[in-house]
GROMACS .gro file of N, CA and C in nm:
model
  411
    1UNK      N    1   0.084  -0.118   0.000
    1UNK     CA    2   0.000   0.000   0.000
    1UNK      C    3   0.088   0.124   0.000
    2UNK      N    4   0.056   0.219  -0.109
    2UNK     CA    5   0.127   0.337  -0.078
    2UNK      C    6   0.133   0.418   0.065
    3UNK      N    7   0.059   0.424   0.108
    3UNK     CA    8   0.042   0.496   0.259
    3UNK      C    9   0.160   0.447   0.378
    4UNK      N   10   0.172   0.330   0.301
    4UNK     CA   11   0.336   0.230   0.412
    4UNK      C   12   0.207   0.181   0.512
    5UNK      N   13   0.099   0.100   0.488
    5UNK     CA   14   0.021  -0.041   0.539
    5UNK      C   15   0.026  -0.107   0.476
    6UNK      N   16  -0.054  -0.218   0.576
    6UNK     CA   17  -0.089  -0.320   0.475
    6UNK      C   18  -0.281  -0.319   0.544
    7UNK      N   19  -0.308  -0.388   0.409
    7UNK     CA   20  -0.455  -0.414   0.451
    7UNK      C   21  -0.490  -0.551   0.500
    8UNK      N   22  -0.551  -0.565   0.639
    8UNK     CA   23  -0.514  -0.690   0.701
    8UNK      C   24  -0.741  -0.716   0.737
    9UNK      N   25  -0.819  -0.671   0.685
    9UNK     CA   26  -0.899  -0.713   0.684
    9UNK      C   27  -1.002  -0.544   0.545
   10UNK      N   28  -1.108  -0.603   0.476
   10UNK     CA   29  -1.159  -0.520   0.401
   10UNK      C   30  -1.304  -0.617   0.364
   11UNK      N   31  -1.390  -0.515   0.358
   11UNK     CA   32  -1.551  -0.592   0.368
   11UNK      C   33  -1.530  -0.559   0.193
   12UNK      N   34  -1.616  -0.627   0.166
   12UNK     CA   35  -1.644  -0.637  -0.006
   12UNK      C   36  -1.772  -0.534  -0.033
   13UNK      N   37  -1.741  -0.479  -0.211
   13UNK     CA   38  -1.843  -0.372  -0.247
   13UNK      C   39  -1.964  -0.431  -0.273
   14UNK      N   40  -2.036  -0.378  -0.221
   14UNK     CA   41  -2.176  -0.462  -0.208
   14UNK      C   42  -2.231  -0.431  -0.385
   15UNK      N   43  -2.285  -0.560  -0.489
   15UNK     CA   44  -2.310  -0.527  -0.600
   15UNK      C   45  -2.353  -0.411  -0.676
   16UNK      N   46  -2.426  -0.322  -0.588
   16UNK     CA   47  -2.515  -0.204  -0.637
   16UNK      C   48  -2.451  -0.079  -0.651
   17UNK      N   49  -2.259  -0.143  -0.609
   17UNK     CA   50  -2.191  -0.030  -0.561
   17UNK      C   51  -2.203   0.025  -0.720
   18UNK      N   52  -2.158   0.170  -0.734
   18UNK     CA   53  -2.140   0.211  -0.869
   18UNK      C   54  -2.076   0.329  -0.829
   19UNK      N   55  -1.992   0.371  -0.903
   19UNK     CA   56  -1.902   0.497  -0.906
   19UNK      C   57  -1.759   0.505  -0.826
   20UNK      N   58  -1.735   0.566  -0.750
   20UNK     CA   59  -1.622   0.558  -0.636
   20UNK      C   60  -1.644   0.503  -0.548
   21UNK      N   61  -1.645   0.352  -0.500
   21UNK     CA   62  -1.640   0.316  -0.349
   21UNK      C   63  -1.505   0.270  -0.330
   22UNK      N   64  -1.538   0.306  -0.188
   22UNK     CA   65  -1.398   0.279  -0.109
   22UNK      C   66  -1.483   0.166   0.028
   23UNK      N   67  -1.442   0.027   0.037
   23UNK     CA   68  -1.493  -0.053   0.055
   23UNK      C   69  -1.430  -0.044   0.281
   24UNK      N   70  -1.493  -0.058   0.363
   24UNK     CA   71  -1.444  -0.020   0.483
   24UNK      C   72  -1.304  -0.146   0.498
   25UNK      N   73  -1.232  -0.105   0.534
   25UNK     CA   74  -1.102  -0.164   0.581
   25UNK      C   75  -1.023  -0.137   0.728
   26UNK      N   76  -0.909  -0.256   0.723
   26UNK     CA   77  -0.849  -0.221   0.910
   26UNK      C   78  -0.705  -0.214   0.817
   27UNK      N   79  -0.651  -0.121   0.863
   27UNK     CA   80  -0.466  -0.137   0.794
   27UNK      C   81  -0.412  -0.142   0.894
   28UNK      N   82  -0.291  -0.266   0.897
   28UNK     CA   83  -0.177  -0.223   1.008
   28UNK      C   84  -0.083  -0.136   0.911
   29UNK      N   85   0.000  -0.041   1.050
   29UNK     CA   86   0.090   0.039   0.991
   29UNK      C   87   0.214   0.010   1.085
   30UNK      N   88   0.307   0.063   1.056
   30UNK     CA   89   0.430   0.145   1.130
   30UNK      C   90   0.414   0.236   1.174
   31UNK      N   91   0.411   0.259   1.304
   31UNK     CA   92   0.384   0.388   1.408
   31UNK      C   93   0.459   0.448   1.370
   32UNK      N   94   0.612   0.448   1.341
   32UNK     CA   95   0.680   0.584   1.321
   32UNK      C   96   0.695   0.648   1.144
   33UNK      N   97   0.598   0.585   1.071
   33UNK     CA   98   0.620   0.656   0.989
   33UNK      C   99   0.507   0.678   0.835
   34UNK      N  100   0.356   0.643   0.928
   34UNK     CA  101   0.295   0.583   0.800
   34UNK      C  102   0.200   0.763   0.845
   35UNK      N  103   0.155   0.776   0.662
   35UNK     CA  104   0.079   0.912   0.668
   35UNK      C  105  -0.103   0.881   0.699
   36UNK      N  106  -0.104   0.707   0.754
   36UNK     CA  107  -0.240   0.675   0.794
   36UNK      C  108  -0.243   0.781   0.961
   37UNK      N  109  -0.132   0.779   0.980
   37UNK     CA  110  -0.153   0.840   1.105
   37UNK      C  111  -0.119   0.945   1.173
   38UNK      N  112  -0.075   1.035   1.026
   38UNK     CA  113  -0.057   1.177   1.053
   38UNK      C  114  -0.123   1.266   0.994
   39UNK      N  115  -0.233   1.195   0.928
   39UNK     CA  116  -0.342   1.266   0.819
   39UNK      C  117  -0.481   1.221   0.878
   40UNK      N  118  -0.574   1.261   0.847
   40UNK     CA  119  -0.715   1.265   0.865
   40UNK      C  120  -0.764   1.171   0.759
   41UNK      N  121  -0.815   1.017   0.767
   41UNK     CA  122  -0.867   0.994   0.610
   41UNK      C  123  -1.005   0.992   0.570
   42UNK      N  124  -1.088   1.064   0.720
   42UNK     CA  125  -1.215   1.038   0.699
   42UNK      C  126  -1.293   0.935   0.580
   43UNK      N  127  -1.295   0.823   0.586
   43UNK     CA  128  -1.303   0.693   0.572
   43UNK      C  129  -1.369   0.619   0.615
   44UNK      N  130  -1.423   0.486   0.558
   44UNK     CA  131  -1.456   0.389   0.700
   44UNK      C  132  -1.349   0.310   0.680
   45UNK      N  133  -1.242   0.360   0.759
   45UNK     CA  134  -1.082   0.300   0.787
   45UNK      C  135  -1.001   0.316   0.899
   46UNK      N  136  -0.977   0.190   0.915
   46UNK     CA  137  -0.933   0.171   1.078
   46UNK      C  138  -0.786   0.157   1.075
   47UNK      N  139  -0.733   0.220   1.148
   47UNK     CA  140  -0.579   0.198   1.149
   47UNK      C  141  -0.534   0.137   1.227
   48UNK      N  142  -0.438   0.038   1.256
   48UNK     CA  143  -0.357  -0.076   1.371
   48UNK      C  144  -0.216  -0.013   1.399
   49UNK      N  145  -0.206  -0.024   1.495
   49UNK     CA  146  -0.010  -0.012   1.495
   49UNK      C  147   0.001  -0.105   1.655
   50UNK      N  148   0.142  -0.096   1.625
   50UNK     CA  149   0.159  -0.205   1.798
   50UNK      C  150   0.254  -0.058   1.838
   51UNK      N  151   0.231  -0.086   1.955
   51UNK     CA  152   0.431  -0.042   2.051
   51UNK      C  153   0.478  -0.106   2.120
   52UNK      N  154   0.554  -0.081   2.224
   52UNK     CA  155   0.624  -0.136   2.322
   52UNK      C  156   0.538  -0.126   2.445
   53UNK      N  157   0.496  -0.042   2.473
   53UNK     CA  158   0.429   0.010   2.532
   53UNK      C  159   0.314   0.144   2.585
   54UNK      N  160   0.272   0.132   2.664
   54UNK     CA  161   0.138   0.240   2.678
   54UNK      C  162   0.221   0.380   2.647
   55UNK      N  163   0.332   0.394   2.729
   55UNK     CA  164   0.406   0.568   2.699
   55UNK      C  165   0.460   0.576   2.520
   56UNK      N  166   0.454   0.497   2.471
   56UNK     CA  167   0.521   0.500   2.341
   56UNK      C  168   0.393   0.451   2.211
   57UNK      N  169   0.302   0.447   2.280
   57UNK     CA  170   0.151   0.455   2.229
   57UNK      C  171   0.088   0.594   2.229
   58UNK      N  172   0.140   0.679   2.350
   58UNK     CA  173   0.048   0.769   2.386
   58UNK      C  174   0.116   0.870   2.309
   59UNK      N  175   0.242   0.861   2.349
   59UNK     CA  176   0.335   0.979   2.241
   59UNK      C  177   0.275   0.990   2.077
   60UNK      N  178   0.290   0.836   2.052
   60UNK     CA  179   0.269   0.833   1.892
   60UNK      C  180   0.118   0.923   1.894
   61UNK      N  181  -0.001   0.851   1.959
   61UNK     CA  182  -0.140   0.942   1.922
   61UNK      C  183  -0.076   1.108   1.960
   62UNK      N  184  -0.019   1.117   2.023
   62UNK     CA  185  -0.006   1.270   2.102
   62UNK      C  186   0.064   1.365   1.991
   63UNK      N  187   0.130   1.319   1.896
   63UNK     CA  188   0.224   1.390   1.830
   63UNK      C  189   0.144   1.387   1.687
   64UNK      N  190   0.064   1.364   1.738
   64UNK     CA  191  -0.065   1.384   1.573
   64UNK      C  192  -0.080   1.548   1.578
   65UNK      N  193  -0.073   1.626   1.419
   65UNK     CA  194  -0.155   1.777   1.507
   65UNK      C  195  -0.282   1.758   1.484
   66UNK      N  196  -0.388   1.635   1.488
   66UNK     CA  197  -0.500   1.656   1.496
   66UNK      C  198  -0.557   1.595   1.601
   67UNK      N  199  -0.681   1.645   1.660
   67UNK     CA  200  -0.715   1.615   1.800
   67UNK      C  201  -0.883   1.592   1.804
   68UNK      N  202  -0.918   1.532   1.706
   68UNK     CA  203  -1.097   1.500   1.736
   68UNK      C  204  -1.181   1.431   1.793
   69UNK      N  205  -1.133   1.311   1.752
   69UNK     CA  206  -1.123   1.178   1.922
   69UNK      C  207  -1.089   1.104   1.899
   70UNK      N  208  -1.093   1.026   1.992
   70UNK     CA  209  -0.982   0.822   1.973
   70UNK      C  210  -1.043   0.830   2.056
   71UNK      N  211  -1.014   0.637   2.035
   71UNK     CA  212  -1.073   0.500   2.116
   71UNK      C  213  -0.931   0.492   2.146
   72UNK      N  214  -0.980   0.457   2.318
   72UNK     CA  215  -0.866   0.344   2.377
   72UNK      C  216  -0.948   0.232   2.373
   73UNK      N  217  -0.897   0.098   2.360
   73UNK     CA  218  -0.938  -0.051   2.380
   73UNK      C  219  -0.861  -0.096   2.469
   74UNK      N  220  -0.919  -0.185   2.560
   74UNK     CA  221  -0.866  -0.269   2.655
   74UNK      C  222  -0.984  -0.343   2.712
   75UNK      N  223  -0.890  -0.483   2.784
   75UNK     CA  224  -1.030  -0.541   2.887
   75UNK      C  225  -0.978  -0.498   3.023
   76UNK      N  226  -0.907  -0.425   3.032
   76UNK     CA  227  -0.918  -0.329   3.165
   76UNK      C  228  -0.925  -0.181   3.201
   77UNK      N  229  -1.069  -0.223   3.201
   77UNK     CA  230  -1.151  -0.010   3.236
   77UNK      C  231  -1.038   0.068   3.287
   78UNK      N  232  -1.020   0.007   3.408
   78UNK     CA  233  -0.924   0.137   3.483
   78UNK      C  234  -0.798   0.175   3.386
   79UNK      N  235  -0.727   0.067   3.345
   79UNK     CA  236  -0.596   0.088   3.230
   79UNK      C  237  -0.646   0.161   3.171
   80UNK      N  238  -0.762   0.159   3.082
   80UNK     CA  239  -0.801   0.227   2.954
   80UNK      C  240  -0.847   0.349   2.986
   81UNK      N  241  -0.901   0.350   3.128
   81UNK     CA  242  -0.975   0.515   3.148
   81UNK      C  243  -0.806   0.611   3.190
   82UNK      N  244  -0.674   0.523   3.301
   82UNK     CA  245  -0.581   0.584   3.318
   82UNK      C  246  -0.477   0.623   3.161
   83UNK      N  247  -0.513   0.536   3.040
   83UNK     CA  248  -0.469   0.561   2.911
   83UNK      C  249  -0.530   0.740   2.863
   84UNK      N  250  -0.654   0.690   2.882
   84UNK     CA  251  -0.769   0.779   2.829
   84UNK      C  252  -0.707   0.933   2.869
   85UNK      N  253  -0.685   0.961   2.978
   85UNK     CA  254  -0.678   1.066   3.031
   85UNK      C  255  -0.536   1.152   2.987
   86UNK      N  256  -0.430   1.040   2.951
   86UNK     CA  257  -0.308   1.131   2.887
   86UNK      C  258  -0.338   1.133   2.716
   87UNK      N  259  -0.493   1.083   2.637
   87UNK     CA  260  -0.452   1.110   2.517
   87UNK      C  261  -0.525   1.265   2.489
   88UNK      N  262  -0.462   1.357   2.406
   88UNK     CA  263  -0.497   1.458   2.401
   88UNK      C  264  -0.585   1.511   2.239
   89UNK      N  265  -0.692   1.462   2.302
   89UNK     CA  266  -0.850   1.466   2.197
   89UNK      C  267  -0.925   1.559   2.287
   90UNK      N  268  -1.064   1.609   2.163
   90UNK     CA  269  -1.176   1.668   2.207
   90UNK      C  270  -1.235   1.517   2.250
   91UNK      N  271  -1.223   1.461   2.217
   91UNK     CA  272  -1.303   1.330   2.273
   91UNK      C  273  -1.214   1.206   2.305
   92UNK      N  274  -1.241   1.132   2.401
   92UNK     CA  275  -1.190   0.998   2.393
   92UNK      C  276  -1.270   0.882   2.431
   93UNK      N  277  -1.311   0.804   2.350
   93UNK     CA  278  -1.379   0.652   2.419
   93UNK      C  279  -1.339   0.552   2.437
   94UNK      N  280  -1.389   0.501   2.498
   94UNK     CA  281  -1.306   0.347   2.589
   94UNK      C  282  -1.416   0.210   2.533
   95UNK      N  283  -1.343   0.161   2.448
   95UNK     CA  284  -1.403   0.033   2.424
   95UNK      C  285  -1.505   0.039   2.323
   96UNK      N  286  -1.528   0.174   2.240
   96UNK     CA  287  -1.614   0.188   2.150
   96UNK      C  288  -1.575   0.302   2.040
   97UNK      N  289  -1.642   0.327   1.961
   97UNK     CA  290  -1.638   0.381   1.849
   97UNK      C  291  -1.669   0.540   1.893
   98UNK      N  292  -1.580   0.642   1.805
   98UNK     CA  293  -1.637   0.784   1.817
   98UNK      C  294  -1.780   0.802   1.745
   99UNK      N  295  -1.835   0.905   1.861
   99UNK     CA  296  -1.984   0.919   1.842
   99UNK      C  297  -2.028   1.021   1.907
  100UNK      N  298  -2.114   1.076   1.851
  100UNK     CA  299  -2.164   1.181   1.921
  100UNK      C  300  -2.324   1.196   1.975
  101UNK      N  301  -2.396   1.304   2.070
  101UNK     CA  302  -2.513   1.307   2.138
  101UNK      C  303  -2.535   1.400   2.155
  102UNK      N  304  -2.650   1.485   2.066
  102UNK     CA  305  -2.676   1.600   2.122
  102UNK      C  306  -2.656   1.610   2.257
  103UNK      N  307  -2.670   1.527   2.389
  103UNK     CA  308  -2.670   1.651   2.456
  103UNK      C  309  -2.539   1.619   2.526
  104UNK      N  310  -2.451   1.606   2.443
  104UNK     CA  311  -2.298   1.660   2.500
  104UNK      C  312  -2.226   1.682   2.443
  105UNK      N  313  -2.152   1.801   2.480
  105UNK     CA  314  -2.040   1.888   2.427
  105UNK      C  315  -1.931   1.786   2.323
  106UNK      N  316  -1.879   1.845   2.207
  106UNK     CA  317  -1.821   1.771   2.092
  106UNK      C  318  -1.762   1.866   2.008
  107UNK      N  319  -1.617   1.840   2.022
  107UNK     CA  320  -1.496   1.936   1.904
  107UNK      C  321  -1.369   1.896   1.955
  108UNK      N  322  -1.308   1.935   1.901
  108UNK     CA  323  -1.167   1.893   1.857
  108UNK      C  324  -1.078   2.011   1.926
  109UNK      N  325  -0.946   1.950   1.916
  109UNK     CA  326  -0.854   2.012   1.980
  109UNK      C  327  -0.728   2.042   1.865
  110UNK      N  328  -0.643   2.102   1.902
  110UNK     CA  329  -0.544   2.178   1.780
  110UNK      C  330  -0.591   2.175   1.665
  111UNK      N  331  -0.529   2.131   1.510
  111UNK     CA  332  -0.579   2.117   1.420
  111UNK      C  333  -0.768   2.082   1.402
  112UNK      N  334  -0.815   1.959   1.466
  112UNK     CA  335  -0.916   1.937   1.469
  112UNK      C  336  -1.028   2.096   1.514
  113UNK      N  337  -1.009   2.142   1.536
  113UNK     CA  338  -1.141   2.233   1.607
  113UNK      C  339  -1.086   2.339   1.713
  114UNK      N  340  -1.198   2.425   1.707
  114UNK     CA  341  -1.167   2.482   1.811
  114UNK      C  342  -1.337   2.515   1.895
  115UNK      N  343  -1.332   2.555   2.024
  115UNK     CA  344  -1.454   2.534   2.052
  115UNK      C  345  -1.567   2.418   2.046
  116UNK      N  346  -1.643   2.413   2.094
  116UNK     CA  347  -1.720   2.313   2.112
  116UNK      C  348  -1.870   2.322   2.040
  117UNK      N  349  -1.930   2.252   2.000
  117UNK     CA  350  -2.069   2.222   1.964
  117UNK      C  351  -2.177   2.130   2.057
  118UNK      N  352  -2.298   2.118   2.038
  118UNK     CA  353  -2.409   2.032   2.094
  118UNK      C  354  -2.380   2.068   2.260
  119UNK      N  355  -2.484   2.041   2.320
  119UNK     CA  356  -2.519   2.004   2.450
  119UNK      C  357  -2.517   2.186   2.515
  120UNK      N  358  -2.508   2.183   2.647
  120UNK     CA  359  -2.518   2.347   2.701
  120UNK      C  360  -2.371   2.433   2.680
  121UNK      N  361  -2.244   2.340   2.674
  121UNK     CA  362  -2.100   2.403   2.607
  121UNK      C  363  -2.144   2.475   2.503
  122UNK      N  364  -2.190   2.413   2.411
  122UNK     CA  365  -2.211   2.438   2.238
  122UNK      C  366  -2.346   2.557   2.263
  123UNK      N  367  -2.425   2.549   2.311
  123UNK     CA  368  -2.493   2.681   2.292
  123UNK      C  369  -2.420   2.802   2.318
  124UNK      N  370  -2.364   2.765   2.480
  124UNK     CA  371  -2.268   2.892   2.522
  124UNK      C  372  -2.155   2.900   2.422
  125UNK      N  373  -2.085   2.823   2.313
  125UNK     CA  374  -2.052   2.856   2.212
  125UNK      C  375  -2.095   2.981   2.128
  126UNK      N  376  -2.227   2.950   2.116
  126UNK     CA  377  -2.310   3.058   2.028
  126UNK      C  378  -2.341   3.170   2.064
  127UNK      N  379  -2.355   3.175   2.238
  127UNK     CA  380  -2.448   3.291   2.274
  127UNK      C  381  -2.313   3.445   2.239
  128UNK      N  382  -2.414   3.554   2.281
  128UNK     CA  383  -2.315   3.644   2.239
  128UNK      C  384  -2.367   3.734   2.327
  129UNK      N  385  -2.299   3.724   2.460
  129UNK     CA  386  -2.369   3.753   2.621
  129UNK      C  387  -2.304   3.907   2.607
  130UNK      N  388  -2.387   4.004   2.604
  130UNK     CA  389  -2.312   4.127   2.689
  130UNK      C  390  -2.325   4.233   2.820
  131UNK      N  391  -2.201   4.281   2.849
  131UNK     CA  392  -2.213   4.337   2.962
  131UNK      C  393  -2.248   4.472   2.978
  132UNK      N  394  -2.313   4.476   3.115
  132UNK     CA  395  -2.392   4.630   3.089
  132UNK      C  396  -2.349   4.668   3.272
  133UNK      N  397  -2.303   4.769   3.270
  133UNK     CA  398  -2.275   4.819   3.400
  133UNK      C  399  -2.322   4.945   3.374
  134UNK      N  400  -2.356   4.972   3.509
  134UNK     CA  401  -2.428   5.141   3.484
  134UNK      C  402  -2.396   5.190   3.637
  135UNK      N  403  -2.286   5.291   3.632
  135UNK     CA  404  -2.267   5.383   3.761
  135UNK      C  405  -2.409   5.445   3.816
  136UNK      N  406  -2.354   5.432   3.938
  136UNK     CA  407  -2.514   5.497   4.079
  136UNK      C  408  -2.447   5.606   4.044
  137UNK      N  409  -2.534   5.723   4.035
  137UNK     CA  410  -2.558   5.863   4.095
  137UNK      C  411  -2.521   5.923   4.181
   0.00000   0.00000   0.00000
């Protein structure tokens, strides 16, 4: 694969496909050097990498300049929620897919966004509150 993966699972184009499909796939990569994971591919494409470990996992997500959300996976909550907390996203989920709910706050951090949308954050996003002071006599 040009991107420096490989494609290690891909669902098939369903017959009716016609025109440009891009069929959902999982790629493993090389953490230190594939552009699956320094680019945005908005896709239904999943990227793999291994490390050594959790600090050399967290660096690699951390040194992305984009920040919209990630999944940590694990079968241990506490690991994954103590993972969770050093990766630096507008969002992070544990054990599931990014998603969103009106009624909670959702945006991105550096590159990804700025400010927030949905829920009472995201209105106070919008509002455009002003101040009025008026001296006593």
């Amino acid at each position: 694969m040009a991107a420096g993966g490989r494609v290690i699972a891909q669902a098939d184009a369903p017959e009716s496909a016609e025109g440009a499909w891009f069929s959902p796939s999982i790629v493993e990569v090389d953490g230190n050097n594939s552009v699956l994971l320094s680019d945005e591919t908005f896709g239904p494409l999943g990227v793999l990498t291994t490390g050594a470990d959790d600090e050399e996992l967290i660096a690699l997500a951390n040194s992305s300049r984009y920040g919209l959300s990630s999944s940590v996976w694990s079968t241990d909550r506490d690991h994954a929620s103590s993972v969770s907390d050093r990766v630096h996203a507008g969002a992070v989920f544990i054990n599931t897919i990014s998603a969103t709910d009106p009624r909670l706050p959702t945006g991105g951090i550096k590159a990804s966004g700025y400010g927030r949308e949905l829920g009472t954050w995201g209105v106070h996003e919008l509002a455009n509150i002003q101040t009025l002071r008026i001296r006593k006599s």
